PDB file of C-alpha atoms in Angstrom:
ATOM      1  CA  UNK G 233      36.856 -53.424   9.258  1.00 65.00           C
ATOM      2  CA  UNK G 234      34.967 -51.600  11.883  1.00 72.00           C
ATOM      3  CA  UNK G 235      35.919 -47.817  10.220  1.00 76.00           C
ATOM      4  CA  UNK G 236      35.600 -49.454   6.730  1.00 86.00           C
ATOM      5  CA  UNK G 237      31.502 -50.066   8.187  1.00 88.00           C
ATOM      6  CA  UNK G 238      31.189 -46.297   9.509  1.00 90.00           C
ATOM      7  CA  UNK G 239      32.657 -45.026   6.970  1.00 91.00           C
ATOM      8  CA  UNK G 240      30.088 -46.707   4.828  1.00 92.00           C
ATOM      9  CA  UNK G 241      27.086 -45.798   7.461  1.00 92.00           C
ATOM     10  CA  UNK G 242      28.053 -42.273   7.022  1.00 93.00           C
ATOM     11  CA  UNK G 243      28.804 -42.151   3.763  1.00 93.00           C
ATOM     12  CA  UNK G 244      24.863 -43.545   3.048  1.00 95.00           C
ATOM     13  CA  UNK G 245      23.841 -41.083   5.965  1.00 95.00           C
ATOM     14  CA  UNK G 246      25.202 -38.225   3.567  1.00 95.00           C
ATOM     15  CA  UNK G 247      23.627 -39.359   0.443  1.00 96.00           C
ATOM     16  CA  UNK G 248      20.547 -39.722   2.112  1.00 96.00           C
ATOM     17  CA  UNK G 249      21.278 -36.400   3.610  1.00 95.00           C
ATOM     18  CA  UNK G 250      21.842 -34.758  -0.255  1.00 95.00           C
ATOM     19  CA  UNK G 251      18.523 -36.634  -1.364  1.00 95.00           C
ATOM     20  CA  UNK G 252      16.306 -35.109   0.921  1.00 94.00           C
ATOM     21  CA  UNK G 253      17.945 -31.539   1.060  1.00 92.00           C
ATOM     22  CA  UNK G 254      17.284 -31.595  -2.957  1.00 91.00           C
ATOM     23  CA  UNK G 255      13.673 -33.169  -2.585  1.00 90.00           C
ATOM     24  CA  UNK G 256      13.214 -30.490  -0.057  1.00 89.00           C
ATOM     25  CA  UNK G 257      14.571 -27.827  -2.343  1.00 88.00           C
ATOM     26  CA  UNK G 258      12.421 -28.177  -5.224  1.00 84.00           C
ATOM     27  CA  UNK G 259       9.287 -28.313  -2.821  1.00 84.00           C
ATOM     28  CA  UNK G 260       9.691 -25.397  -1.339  1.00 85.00           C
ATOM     29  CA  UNK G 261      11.244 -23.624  -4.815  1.00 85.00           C
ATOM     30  CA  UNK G 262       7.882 -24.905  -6.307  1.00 81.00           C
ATOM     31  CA  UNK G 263       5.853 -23.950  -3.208  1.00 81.00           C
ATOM     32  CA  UNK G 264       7.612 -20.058  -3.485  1.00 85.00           C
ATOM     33  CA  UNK G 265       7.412 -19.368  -6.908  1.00 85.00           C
ATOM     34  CA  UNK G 266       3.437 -20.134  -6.408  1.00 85.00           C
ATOM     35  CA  UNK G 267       3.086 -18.265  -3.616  1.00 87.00           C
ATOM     36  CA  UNK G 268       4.986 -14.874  -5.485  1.00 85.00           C
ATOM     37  CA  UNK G 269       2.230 -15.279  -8.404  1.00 84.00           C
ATOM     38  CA  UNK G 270      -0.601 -15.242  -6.237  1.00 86.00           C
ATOM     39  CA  UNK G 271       1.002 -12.442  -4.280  1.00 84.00           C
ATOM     40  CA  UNK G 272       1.514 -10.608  -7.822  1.00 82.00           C
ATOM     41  CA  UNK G 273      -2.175 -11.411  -8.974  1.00 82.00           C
ATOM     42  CA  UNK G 274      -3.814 -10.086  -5.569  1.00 83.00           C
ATOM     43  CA  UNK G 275      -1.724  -6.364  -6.289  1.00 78.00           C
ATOM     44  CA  UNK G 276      -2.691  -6.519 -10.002  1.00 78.00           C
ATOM     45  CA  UNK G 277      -6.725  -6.890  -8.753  1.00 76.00           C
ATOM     46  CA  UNK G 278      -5.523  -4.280  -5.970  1.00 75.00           C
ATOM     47  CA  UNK G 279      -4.395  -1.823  -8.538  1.00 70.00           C
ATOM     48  CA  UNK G 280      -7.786  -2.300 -10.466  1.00 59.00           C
ATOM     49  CA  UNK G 281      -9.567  -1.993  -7.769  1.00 56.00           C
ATOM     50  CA  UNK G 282      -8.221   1.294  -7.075  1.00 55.00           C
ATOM     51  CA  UNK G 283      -8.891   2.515 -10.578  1.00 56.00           C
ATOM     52  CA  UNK G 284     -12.324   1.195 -10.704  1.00 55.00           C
ATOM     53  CA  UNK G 285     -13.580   2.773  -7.476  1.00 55.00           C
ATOM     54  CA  UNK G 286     -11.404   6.354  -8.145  1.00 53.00           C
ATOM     55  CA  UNK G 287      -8.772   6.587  -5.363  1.00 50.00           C
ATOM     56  CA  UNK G 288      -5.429   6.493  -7.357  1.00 47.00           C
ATOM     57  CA  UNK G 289      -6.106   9.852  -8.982  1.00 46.00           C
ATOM     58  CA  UNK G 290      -8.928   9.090 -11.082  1.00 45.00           C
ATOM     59  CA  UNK G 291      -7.156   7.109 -13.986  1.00 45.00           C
ATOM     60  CA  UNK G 292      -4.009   9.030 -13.170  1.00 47.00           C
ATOM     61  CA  UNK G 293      -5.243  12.388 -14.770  1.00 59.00           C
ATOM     62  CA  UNK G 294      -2.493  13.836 -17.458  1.00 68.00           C
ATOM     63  CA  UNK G 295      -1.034  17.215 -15.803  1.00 79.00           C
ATOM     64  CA  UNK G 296      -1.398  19.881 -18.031  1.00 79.00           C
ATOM     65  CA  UNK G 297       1.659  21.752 -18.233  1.00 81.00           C
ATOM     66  CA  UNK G 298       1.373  25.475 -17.159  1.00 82.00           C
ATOM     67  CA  UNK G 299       1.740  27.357 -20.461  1.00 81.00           C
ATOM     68  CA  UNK G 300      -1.598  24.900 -21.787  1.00 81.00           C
ATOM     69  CA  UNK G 301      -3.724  26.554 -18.654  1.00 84.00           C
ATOM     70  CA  UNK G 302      -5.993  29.574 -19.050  1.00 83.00           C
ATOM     71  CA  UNK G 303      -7.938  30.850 -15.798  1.00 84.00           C
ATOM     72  CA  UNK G 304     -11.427  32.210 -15.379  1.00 84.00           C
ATOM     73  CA  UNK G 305     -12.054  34.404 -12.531  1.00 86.00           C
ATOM     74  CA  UNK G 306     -15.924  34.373 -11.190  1.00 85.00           C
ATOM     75  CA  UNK G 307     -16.095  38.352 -11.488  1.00 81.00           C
ATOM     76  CA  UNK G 308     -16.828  39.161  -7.651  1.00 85.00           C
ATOM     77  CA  UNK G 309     -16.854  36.783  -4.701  1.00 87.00           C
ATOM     78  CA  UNK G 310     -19.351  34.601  -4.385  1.00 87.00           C
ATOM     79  CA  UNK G 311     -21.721  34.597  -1.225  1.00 87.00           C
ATOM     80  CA  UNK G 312     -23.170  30.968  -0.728  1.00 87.00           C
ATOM     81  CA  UNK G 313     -26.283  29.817   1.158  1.00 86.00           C
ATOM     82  CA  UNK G 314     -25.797  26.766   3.090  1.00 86.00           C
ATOM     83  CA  UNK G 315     -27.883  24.013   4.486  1.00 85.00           C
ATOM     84  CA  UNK G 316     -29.528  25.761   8.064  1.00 82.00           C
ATOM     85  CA  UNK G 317     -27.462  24.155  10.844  1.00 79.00           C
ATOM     86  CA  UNK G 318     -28.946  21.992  13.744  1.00 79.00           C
ATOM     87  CA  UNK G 319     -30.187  24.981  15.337  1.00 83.00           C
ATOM     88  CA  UNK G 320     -31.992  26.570  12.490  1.00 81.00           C
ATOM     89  CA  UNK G 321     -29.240  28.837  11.858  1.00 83.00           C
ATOM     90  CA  UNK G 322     -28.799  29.792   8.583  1.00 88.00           C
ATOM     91  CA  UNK G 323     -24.864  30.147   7.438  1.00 87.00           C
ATOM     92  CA  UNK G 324     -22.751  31.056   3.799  1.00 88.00           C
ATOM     93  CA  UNK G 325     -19.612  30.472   2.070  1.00 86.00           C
ATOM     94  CA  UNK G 326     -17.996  33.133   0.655  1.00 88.00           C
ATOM     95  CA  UNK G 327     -14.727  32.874  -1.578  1.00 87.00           C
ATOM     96  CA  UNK G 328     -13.321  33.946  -4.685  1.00 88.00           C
ATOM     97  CA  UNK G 329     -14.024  31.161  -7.404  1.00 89.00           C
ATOM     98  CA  UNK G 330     -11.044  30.431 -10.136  1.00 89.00           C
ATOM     99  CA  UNK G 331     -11.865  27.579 -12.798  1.00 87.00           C
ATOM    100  CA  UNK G 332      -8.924  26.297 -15.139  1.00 88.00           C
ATOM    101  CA  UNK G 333      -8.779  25.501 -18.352  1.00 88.00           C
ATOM    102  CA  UNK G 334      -6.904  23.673 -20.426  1.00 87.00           C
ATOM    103  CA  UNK G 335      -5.850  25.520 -23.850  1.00 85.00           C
ATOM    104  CA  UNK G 336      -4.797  22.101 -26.046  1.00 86.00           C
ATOM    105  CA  UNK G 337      -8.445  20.745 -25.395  1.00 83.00           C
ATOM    106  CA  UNK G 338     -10.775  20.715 -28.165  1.00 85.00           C
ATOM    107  CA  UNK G 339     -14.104  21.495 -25.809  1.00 82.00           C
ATOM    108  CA  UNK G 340     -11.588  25.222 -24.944  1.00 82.00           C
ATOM    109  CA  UNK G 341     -11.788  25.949 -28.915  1.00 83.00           C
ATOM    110  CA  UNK G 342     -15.155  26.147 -28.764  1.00 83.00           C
ATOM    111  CA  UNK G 343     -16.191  27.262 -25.583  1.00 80.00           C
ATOM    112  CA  UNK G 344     -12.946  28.478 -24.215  1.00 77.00           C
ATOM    113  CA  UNK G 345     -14.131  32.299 -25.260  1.00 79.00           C
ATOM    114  CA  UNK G 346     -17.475  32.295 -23.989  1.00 81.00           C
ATOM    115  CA  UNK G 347     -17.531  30.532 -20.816  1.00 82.00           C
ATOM    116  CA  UNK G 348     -18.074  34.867 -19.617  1.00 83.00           C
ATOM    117  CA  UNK G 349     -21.174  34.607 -20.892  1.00 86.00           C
ATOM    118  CA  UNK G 350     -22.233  31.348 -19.544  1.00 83.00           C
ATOM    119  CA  UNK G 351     -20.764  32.565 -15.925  1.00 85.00           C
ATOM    120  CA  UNK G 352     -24.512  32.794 -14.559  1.00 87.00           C
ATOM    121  CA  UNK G 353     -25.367  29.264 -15.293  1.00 88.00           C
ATOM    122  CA  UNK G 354     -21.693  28.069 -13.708  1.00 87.00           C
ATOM    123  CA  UNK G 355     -22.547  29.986 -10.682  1.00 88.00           C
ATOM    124  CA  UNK G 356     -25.866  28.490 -10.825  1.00 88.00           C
ATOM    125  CA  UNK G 357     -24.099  25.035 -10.584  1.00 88.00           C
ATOM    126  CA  UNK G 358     -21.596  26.340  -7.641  1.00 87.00           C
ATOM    127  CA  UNK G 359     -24.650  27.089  -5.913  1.00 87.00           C
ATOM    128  CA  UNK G 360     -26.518  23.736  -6.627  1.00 88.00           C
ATOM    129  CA  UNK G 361     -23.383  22.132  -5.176  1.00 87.00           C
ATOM    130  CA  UNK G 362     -22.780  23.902  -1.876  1.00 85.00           C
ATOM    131  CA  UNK G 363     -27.236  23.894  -1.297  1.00 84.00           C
ATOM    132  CA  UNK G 364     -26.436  20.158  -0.257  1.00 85.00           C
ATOM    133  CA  UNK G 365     -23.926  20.733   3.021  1.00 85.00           C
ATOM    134  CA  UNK G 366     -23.799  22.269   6.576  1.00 84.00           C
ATOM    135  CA  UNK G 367     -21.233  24.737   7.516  1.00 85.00           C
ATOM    136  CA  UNK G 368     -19.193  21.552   9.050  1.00 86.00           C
ATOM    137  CA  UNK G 369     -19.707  19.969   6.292  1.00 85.00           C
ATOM    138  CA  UNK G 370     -18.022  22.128   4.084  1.00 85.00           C
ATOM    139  CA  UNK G 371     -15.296  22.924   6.528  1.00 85.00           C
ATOM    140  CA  UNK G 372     -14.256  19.228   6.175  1.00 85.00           C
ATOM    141  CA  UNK G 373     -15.326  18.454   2.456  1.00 82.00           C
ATOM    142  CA  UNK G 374     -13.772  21.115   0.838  1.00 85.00           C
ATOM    143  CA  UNK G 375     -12.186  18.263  -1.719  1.00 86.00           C
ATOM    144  CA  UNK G 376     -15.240  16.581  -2.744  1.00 88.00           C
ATOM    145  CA  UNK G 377     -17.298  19.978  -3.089  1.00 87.00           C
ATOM    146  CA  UNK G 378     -14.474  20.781  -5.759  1.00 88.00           C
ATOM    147  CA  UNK G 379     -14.850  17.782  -7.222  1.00 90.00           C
ATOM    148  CA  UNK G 380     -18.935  17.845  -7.451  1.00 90.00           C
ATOM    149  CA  UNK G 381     -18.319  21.214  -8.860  1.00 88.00           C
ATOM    150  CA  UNK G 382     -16.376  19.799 -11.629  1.00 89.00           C
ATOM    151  CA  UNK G 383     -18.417  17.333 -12.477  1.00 90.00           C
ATOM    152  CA  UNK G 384     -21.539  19.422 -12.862  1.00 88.00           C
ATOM    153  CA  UNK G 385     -19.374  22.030 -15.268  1.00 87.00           C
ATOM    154  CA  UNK G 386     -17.945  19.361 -17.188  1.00 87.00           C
ATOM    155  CA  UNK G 387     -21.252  18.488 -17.769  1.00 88.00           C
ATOM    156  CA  UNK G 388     -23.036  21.792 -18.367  1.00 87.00           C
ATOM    157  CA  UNK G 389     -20.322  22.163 -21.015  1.00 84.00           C
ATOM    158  CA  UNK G 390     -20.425  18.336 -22.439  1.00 84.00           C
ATOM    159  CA  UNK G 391     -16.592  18.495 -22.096  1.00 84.00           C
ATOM    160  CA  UNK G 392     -13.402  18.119 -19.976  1.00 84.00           C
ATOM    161  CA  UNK G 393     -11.470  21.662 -20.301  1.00 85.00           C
ATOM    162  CA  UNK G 394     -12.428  22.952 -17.549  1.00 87.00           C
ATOM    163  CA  UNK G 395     -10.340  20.356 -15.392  1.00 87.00           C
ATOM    164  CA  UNK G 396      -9.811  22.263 -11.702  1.00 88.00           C
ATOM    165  CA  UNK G 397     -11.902  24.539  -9.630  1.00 88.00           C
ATOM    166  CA  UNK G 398     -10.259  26.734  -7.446  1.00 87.00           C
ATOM    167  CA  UNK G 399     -11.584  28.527  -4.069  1.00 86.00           C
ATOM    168  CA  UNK G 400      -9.407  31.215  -2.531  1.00 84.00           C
ATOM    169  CA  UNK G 401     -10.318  33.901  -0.154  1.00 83.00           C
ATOM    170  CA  UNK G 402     -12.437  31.454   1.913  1.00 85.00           C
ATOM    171  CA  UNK G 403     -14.851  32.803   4.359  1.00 84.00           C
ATOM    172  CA  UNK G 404     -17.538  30.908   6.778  1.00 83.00           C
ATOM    173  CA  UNK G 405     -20.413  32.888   8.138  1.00 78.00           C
TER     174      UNK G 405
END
């Protein structure tokens, strides 16, 4: 009678046992699939985050594929004041200046063939840009010059085919 008892004790020990291992199952099942949606809905206001403020590549910009792309060349290099350094020195950037265009845009139809004649006022803007930093300055924000540069074309021109400006030759002075 006495291992007809235990064997009663334990088999109530493993019910109980199966009771709370399910109980404790759907808890943390429950607990888990909450805790993967809020993980998911912090990277979806991550990823908008980085789209609002720019990093991410600025909406992801469409490449334009290399047979689209048409290059101006700035006809000579161009010699840049700078901002006068902490001592009162004054310093300049020079570099060849390449803009490029993209062919399948509907702002290049219509000023794809004269952007020659408006090379003055671009270089006008170049110069506007590069008025605002110190030698080190431009050493180290070479990037966002490029960018500013853009920016203020894009806008002389009310339009977006002119999408990359390009500085090669580079010298400080």
């Amino acid at each position: 009678m006495k291992k007809n008892l235990i064997s009663i004790v334990i088999l109530a020990l493993l019910i109980v046992n199966i009771v709370l291992t399910a109980i404790m199952m759907f808890s943390v099942t429950s607990a888990s699939k909450k805790t993967a949606a809020l993980v998911d809905n912090i990277s979806k206001a991550l990823d908008l985050e980085l789209a609002a403020n720019g990093n991410g590549e600025e909406q992801e910009k469409e490449a334009v594929p290399m047979a689209d792309i048409a290059t101006y060349d700035i006809s000579e290099k161009m010699t840049i004041p700078l901002q006068l350094d902490a001592e009162g020195n004054p310093h300049f950037f020079i570099a060849s200046i390449t803009l490029s265009m993209n062919t399948k845009d509907k702002g290049y139809k219509k000023f794809g063939a004269t952007v020659g004649e408006k090379e003055s006022l671009i270089k006008s803007e170049i110069n506007d840009a590069f008025a605002e930093y110190t030698i080190e300055q431009v050493r180290e924000n070479q990037d966002q010059i490029r960018e500013e540069i853009l920016t203020r074309i894009q806008t002389m021109f009310d339009s977006e085919f002119i999408f990359n400006v390009a500085f090669s030759d580079i010298m400080y002075q």
